[in-house]
Coordinates of C-alpha atoms in Angstrom, one line a residue:
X1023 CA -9.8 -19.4 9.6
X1024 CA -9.9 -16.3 12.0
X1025 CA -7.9 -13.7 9.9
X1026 CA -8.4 -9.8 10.3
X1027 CA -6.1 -7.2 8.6
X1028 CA -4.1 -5.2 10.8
X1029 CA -1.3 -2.7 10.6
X1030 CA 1.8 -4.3 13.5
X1031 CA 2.7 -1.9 16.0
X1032 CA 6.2 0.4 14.9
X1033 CA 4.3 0.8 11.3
X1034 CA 4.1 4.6 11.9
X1035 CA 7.4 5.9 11.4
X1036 CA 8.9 3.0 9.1
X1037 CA 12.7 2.5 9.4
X1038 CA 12.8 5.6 11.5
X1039 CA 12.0 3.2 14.5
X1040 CA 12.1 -0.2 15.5
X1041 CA 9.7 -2.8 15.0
X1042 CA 6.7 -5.3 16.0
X1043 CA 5.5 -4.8 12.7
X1044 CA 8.2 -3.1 11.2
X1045 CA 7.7 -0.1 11.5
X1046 CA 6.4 0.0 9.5
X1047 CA 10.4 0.9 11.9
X1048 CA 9.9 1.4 15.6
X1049 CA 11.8 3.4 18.1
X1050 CA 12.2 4.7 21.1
X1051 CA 13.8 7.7 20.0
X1052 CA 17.4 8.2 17.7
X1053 CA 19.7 7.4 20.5
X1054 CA 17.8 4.1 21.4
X1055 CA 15.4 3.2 18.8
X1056 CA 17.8 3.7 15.8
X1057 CA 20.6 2.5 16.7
X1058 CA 19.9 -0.1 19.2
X1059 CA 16.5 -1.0 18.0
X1060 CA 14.9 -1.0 21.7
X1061 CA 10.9 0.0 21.2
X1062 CA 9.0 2.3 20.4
X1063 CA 7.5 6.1 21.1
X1064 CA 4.1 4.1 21.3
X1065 CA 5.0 1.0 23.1
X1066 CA 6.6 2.8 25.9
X1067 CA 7.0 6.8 27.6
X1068 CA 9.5 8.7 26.3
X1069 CA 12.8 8.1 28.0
X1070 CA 14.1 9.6 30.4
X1071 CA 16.8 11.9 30.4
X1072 CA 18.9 13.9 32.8
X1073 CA 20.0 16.4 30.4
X1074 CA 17.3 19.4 30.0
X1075 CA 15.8 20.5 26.8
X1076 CA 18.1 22.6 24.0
X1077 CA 17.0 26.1 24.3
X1078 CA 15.6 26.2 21.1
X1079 CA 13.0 23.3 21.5
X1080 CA 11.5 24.7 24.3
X1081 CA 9.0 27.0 23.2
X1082 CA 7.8 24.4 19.5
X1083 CA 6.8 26.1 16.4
X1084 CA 3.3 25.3 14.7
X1085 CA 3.1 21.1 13.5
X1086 CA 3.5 21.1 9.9
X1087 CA 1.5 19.0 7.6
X1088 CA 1.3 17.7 3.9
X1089 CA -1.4 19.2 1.8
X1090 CA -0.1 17.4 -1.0
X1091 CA 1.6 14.1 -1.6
X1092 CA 4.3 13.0 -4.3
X1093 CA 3.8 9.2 -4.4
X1094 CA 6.3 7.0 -6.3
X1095 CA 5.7 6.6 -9.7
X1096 CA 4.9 3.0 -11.2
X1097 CA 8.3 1.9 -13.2
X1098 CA 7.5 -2.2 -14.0
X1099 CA 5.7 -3.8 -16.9
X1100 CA 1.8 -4.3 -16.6
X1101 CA 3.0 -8.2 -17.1
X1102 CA 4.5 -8.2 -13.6
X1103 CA 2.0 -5.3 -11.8
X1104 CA -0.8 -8.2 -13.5
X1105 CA 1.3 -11.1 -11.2
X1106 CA 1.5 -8.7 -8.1
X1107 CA -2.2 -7.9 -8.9
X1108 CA -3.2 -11.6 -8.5
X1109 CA -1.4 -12.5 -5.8
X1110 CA -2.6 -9.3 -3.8
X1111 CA -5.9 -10.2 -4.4
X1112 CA -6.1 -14.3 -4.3
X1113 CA -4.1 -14.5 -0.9
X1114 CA -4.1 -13.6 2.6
X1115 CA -1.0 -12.2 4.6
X1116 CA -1.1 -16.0 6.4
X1117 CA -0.7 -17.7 3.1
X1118 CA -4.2 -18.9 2.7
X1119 CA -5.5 -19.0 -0.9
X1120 CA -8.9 -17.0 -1.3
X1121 CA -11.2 -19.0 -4.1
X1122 CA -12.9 -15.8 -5.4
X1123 CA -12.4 -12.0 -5.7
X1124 CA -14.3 -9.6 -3.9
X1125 CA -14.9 -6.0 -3.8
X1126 CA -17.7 -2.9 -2.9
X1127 CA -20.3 -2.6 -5.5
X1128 CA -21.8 0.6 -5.8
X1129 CA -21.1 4.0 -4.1
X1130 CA -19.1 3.6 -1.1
X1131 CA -19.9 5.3 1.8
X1132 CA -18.1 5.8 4.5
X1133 CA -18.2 7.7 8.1
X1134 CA -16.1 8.2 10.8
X1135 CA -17.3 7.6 14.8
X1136 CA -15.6 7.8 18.1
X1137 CA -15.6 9.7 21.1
X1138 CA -12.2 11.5 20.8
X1139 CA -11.3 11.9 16.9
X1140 CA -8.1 13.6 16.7
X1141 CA -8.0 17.0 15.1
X1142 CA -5.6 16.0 12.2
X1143 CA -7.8 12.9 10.9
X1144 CA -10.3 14.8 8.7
X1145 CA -7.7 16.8 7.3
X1146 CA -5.4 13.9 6.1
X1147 CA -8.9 11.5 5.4
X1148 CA -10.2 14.4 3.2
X1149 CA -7.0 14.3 1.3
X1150 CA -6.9 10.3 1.1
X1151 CA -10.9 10.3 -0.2
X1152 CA -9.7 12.8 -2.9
X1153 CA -6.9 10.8 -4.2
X1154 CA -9.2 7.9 -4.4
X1155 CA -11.6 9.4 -6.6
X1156 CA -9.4 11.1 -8.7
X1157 CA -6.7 8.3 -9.2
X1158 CA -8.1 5.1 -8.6
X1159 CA -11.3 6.3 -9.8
X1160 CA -13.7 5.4 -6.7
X1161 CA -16.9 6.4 -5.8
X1162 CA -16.3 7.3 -2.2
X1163 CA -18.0 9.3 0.0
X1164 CA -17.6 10.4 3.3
X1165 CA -21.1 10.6 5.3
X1166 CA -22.2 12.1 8.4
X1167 CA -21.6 9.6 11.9
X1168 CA -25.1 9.3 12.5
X1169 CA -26.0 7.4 9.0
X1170 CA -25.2 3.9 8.2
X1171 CA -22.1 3.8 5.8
X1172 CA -20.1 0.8 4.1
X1173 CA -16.9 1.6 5.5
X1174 CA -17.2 2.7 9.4
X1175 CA -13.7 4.6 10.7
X1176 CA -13.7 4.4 14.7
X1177 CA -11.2 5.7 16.9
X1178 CA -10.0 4.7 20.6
X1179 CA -7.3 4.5 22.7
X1180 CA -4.2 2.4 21.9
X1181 CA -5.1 0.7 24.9
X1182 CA -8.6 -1.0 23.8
X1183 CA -6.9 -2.1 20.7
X1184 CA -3.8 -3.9 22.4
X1185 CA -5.8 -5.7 24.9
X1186 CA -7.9 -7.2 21.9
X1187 CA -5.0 -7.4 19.4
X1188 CA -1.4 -7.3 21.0
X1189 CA 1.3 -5.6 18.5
X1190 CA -1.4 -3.6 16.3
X1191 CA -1.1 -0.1 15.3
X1192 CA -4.9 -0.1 13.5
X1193 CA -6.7 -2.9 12.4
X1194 CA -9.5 -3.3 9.5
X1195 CA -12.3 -6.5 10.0
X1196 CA -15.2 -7.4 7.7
X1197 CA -18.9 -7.9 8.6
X1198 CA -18.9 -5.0 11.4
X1199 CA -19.5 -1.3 12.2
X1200 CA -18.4 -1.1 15.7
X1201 CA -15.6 -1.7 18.1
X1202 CA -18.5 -3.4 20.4
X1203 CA -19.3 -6.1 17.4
X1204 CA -15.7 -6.5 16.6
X1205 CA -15.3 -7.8 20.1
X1206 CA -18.5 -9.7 20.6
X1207 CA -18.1 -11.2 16.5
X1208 CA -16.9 -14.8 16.0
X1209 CA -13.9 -15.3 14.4
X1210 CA -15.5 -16.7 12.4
X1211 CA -17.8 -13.8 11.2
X1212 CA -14.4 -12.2 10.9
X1213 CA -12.7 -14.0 8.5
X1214 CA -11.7 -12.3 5.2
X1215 CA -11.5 -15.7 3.7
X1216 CA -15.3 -16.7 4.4
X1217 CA -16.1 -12.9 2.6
X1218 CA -18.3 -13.1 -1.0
X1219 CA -19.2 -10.0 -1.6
X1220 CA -17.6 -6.6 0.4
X1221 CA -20.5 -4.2 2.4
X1222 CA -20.1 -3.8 5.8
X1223 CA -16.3 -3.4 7.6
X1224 CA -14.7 -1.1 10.1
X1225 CA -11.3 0.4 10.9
X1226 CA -10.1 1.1 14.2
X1227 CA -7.7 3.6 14.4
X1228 CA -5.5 4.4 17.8
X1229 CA -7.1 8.7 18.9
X1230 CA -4.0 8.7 20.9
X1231 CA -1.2 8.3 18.3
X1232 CA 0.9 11.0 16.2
X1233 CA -0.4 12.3 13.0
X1234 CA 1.6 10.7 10.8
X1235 CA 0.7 7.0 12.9
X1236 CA -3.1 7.8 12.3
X1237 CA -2.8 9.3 8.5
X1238 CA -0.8 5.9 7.5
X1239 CA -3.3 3.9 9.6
X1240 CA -6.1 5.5 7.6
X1241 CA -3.7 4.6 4.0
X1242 CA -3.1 1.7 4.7
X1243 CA -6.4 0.3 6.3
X1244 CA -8.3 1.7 4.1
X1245 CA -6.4 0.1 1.1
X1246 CA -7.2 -3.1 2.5
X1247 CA -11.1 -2.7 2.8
X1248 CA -11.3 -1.5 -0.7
X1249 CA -8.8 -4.2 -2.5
X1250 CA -5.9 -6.5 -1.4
X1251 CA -5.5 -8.4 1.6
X1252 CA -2.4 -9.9 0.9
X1253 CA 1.3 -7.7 1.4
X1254 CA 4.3 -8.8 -0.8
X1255 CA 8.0 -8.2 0.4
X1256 CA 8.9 -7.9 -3.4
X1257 CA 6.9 -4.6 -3.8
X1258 CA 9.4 -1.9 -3.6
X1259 CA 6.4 1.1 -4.7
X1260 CA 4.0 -0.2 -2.3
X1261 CA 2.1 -0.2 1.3
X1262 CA 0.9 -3.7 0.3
X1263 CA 4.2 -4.8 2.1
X1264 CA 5.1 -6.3 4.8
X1265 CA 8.3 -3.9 5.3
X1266 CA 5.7 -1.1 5.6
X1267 CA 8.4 1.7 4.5
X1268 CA 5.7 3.2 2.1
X1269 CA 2.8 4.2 4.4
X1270 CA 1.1 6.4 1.7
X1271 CA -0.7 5.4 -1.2
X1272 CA 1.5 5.0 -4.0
X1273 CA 0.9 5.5 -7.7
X1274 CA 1.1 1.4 -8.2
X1275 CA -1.3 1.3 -5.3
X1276 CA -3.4 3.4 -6.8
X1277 CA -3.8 1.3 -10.2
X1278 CA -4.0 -2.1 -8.7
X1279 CA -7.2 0.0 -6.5
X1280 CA -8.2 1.3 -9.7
X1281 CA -8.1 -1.7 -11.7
X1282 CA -9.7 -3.7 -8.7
X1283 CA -12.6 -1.8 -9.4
X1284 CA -13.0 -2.1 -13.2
X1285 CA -16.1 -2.8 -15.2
X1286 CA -14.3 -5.9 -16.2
X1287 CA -14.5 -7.6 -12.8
X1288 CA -16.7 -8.6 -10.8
X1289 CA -17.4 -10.3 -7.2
X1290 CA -17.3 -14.2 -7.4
X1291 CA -14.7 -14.3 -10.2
X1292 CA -11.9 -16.9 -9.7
X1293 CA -8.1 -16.3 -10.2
X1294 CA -7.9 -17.8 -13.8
X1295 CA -10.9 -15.6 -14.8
X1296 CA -9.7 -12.8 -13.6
X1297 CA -6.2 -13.1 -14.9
X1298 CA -7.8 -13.8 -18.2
X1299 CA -9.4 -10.2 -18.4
X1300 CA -6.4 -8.0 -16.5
X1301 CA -4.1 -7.8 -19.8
X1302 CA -6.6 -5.3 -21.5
X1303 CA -7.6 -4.0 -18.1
X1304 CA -4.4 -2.6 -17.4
X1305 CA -3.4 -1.5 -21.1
X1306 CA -6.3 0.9 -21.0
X1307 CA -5.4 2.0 -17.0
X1308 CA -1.8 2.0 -17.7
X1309 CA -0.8 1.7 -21.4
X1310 CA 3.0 3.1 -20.5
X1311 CA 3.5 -0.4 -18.9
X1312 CA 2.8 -2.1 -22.4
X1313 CA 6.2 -0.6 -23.6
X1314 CA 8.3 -1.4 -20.8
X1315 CA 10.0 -5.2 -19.9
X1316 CA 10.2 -6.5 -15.7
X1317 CA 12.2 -9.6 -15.3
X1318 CA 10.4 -11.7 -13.1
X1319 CA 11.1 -11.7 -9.3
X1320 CA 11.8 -15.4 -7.8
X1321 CA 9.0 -15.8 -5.1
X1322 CA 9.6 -15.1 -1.4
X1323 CA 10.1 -18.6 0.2
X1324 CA 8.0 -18.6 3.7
X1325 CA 12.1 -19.3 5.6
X1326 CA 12.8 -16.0 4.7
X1327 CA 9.2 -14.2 5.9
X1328 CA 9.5 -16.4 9.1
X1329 CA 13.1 -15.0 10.1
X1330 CA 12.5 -11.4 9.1
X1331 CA 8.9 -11.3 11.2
X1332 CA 11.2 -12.7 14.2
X1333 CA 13.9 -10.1 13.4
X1334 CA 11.5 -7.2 13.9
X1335 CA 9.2 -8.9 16.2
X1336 CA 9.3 -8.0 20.3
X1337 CA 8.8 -11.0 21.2
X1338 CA 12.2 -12.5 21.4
X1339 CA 15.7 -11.1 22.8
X1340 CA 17.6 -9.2 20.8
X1341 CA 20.2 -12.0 20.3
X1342 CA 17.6 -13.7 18.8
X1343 CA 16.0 -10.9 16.3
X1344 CA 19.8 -10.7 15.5
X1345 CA 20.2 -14.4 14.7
X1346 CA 16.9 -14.2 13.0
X1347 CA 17.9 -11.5 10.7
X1348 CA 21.5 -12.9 9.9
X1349 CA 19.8 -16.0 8.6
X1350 CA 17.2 -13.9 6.5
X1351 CA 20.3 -12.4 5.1
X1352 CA 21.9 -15.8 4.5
X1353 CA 18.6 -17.1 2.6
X1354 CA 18.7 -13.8 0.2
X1355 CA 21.9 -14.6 -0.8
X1356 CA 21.6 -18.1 -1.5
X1357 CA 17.9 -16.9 -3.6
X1358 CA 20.6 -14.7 -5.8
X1359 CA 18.5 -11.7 -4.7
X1360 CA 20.0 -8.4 -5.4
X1361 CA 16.6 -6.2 -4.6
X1362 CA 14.5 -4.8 -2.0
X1363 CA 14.5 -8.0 0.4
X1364 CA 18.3 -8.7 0.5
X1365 CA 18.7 -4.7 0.6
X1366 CA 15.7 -5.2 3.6
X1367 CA 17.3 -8.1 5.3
X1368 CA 20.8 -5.8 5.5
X1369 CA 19.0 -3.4 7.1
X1370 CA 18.0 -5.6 9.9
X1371 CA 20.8 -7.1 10.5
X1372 CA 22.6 -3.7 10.6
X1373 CA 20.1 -2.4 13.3
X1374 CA 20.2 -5.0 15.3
X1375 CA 24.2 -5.5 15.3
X1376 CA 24.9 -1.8 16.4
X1377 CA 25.1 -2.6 20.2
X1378 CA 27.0 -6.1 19.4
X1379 CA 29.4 -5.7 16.6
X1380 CA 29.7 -2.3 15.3
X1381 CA 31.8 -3.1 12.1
X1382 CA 28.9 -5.7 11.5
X1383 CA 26.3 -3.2 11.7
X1384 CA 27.8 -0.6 9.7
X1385 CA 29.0 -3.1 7.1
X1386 CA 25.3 -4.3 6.6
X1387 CA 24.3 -1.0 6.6
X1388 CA 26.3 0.2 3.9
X1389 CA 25.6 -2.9 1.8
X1390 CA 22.0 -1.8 2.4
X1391 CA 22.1 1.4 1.4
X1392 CA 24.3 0.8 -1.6
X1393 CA 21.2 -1.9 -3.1
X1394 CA 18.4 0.7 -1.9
X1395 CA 20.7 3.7 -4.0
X1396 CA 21.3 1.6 -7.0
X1397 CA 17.6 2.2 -8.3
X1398 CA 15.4 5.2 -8.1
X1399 CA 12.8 3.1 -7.0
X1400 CA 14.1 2.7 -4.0
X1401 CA 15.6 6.0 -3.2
X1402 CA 13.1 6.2 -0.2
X1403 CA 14.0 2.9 0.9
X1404 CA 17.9 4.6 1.0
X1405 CA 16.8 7.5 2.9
X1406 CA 16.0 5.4 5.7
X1407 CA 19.0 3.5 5.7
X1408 CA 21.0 6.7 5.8
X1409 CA 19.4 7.9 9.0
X1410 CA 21.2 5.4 10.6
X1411 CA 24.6 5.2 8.9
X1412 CA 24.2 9.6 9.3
X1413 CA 23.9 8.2 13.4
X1414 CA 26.6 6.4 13.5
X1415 CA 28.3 8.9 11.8
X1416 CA 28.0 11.5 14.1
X1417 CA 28.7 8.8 16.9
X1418 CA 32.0 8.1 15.3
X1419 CA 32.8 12.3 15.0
X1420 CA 32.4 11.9 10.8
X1421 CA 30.3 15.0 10.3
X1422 CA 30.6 15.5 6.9
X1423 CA 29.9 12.1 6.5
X1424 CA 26.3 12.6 8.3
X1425 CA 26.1 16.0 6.1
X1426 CA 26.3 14.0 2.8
X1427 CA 23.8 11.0 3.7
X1428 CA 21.7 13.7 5.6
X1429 CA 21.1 16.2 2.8
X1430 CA 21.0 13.8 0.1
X1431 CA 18.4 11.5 1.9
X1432 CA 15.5 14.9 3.1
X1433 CA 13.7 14.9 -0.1
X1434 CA 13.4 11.3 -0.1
X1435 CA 11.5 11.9 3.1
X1436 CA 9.4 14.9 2.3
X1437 CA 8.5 13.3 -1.1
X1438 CA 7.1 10.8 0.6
X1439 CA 5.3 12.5 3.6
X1440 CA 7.3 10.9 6.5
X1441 CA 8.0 13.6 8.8
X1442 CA 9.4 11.3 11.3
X1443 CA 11.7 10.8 9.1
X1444 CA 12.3 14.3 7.8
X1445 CA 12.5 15.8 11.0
X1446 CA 15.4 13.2 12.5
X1447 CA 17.5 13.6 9.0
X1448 CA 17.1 17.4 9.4
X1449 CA 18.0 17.3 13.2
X1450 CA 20.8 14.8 12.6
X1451 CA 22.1 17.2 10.2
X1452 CA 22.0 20.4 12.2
X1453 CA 24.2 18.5 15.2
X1454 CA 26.7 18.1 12.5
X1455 CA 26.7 21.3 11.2
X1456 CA 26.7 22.7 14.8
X1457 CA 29.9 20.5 15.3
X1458 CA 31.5 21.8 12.1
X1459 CA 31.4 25.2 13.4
X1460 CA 28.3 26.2 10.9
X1461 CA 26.2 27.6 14.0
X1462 CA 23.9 29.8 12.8
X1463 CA 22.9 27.4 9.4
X1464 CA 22.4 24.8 12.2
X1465 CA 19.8 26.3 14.3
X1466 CA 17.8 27.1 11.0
X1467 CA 18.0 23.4 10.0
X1468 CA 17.3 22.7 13.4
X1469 CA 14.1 24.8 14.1
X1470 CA 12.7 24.0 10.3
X1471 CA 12.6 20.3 11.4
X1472 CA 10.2 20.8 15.3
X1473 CA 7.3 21.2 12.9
X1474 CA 7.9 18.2 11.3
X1475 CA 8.7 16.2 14.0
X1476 CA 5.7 17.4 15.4
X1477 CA 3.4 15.6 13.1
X1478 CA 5.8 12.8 13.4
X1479 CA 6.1 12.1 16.9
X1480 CA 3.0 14.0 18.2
X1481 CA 3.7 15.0 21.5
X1482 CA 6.1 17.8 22.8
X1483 CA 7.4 15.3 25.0
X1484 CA 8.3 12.8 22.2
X1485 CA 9.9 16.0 20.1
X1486 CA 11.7 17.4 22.5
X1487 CA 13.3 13.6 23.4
X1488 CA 14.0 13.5 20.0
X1489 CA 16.3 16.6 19.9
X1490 CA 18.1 15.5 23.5
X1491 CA 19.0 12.2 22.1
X1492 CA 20.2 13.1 18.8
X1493 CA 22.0 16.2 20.3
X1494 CA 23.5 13.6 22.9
X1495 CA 24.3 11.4 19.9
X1496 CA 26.6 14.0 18.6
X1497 CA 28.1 15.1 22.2
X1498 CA 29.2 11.5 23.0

């Protein structure tokens, strides 16, 4: 079966925008993307507006970056991070069941090739390679373009990639080191599920894209050329998840790469024999998780994936997304869920209602963000949430209401690296201060966040939409 990995368009700035994937949210921009869920800054031009650019945003400060990440910390028992393990690594995003485990052997090279390779991809790559080697322990190395490598990172426009896969932001394909043999290739020569033994794959990542679209292209792709295939909705720490609201590498990402590649495994192994040796493989990785008991999460039945992939799908009116995600919310609730996917399903609905039923939306939203705040797991998870309830908020004149979710929901954001995100809570947050009289705190806020949203949005263009639609948020 023909099966390549690939990260859905709207992955880049997670619940920040609307959705083909998620995303990972995808917008438009505040006004239209969060609120009514209508596209994305990728899918389509910025909008138009007839009002001119704020004063301030018109000459941007310098794009402002992440040298250093602060992933989410594992919190769950090495019993259930040995389940997730297995059924990361024994299944495909499809459902179909892989027979044996796979993995590189060896050093693992890798290079990166393309005719236009954005100036911020060897920055956030260098970091990415560094974290590999020091936390999950991989022998990684970046190599010159010119010499074959295991792992091949290409870039090209959106474009190429959208005529050969609709809907992707990046995609990841075994048995190939070139855009020209990904398109020439048989799916059959393509198929994850035929793979023994990993060697030869390639990544290819979008040149024309934000930052923060690229560095979580290069996360998350590269995750899945090194170890799972398969994304769980129950993983609340993750980027193996179809949600995509983590797009960096988190701590549990890092063991489950680290314990993919332990002596104790090997290519060919089946499920059982594999489960057989992870006990003592993660008690030496992870020996905190020996001490510490996870109830077991009731599976994800495939009613529920189907209805949320059509609720933040683009292929269907938003009546339809709507219906989709009211019945994902019914099925959580009959499933006695209390966790990340009923929280998830909320959030859909609550996005997609804003334009219909405002009392729905903010209802679901508020249910939403009251599941996400509950656990410190999932405090990220909230902070998206409260970007749109901190919207509607200023729509509805509640400033201090958009103050509070605002300012408790930024270091959320920057813990994470989401500057999309950062940047619209911190803009979101100067309108209300501006409209609370607090003028001169505002503009600070205000001008802190165009570096951010720099990195998030990538072009002036996008940023400077960004600040005329959240400003016209707060003036309506």
């Amino acid at each position: 079966m023909f099966k390549f990995a690939h990260r859905l368009r709207g992955t880049a700035q997670k619940f920040t925008q609307s959705w083909a994937h998620i995303t990972r949210m995808q917008l438009a921009v505040l006004a239209c993307g969060v609120l009514i869920g209508c596209g994305t800054p990728q899918n389509q031009p910025a909008p138009q507006n007839t009002g001119t650019a704020p004063s301030y945003a018109l000459e941007l400060p310098q794009m402002k970056r992440f040298n250093s990440l602060r992933p989410a910390p594992i919190r769950r028992s090495n019993s259930a991070i040995a389940r997730d393990f297995l059924d990361l690594s024994f299944q495909l995003e499809n459902g179909t069941d892989l027979t044996q485990f796979t993995r590189f052997e060896g050093p693992i090279t890798l290079r990166v090739t393309g005719n236009s390779i954005p100036a911020s991809l060897g920055p956030d790559l260098d970091i990415l390679i560094k974290r590999l080697r020091s936390e999950a322990g991989i022998n990684i190395t970046r190599v010159a373009p010119s010499v074959d490598a295991n792992i091949t990172i290409q870039t090209l426009p959106h474009s190429e990639l959208r005529r050969r896969a609709p809907n992707t932001a990046c995609i990841v394909a075994p048995n190939i080191s070139s855009w020209d043999g990904f398109r020439r290739s048989r799916r059959a020569n393509l198929s994850w599920a035929a793979v023994t033994r990993r060697e030869r794959l390639a990544i290819f990542i979008p040149n024309d894209e934000a930052p923060q679209e690229i560095r979580d292209c290069l996360h998350e792709e590269l995750a899945q050329s090194l170890g799972p295939l398969n994304d769980l909705y129950r993983l609340d720490d993750s980027v193996f998840n179809d949600d995509n609201i983590h797009s960096v590498l988190t701590e549990f990402d890092m063991l489950i790469l680290r314990a993919t590649y332990a002596p104790d495994l090997r290519n060919g192994m089946t499920r059982d024999e594999v489960a057989l040796r992870l006990p003592a493989i993660l008690s030496r990785l992870n020996p905190a998780g020996d001490r510490i008991n996870t109830p077991r999460i009731a599976p994800t039945p495939r009613v529920w994936i189907d209805d949320v992939s059509i609720a933040m799908g683009s292929q269907t009116s938003v009546s339809a997304r709507r219906a989709a995600a009211k019945r994902a919310v019914l099925t959580a609730r009959a499933q006695g869920w209390n966790d990340t996917r009923t929280g998830f399903s909320l959030f859909l609905l609550g996005r997609l209602s804003v334009g219909a039923d405002r009392d729905l939306a903010d209802a679901a939203l508020t249910q939403a963000h009251e599941i996400y705040s509950a656990r410190a797991s999932t405090a990220y998870h909230a902070a998206h949430v409260a970007l749109q309830l901190s919207a509607i908020a200023l729509l509805e004149r509640d400033y201090d209401g958009a103050l509070k979710l605002t300012s408790a929901a930024m270091p959320a954001a920057y813990d994470a690296g989401n500057a999309a995100l950062l940047a619209s809570l911190m803009l979101t947050k100067a309108e209300a201060l501006r409209a609370i009289g607090r003028a001169s705190e505002a503009r600070l806020v205000r001008l802190d966040s165009l570096g951010w949203a720099r990195y998030g949005f990538g072009t002036d263009e996008q940023v400077l939409a960004l600040t005329r639609d959240i400003a016209n948020l707060a003036r309506r």
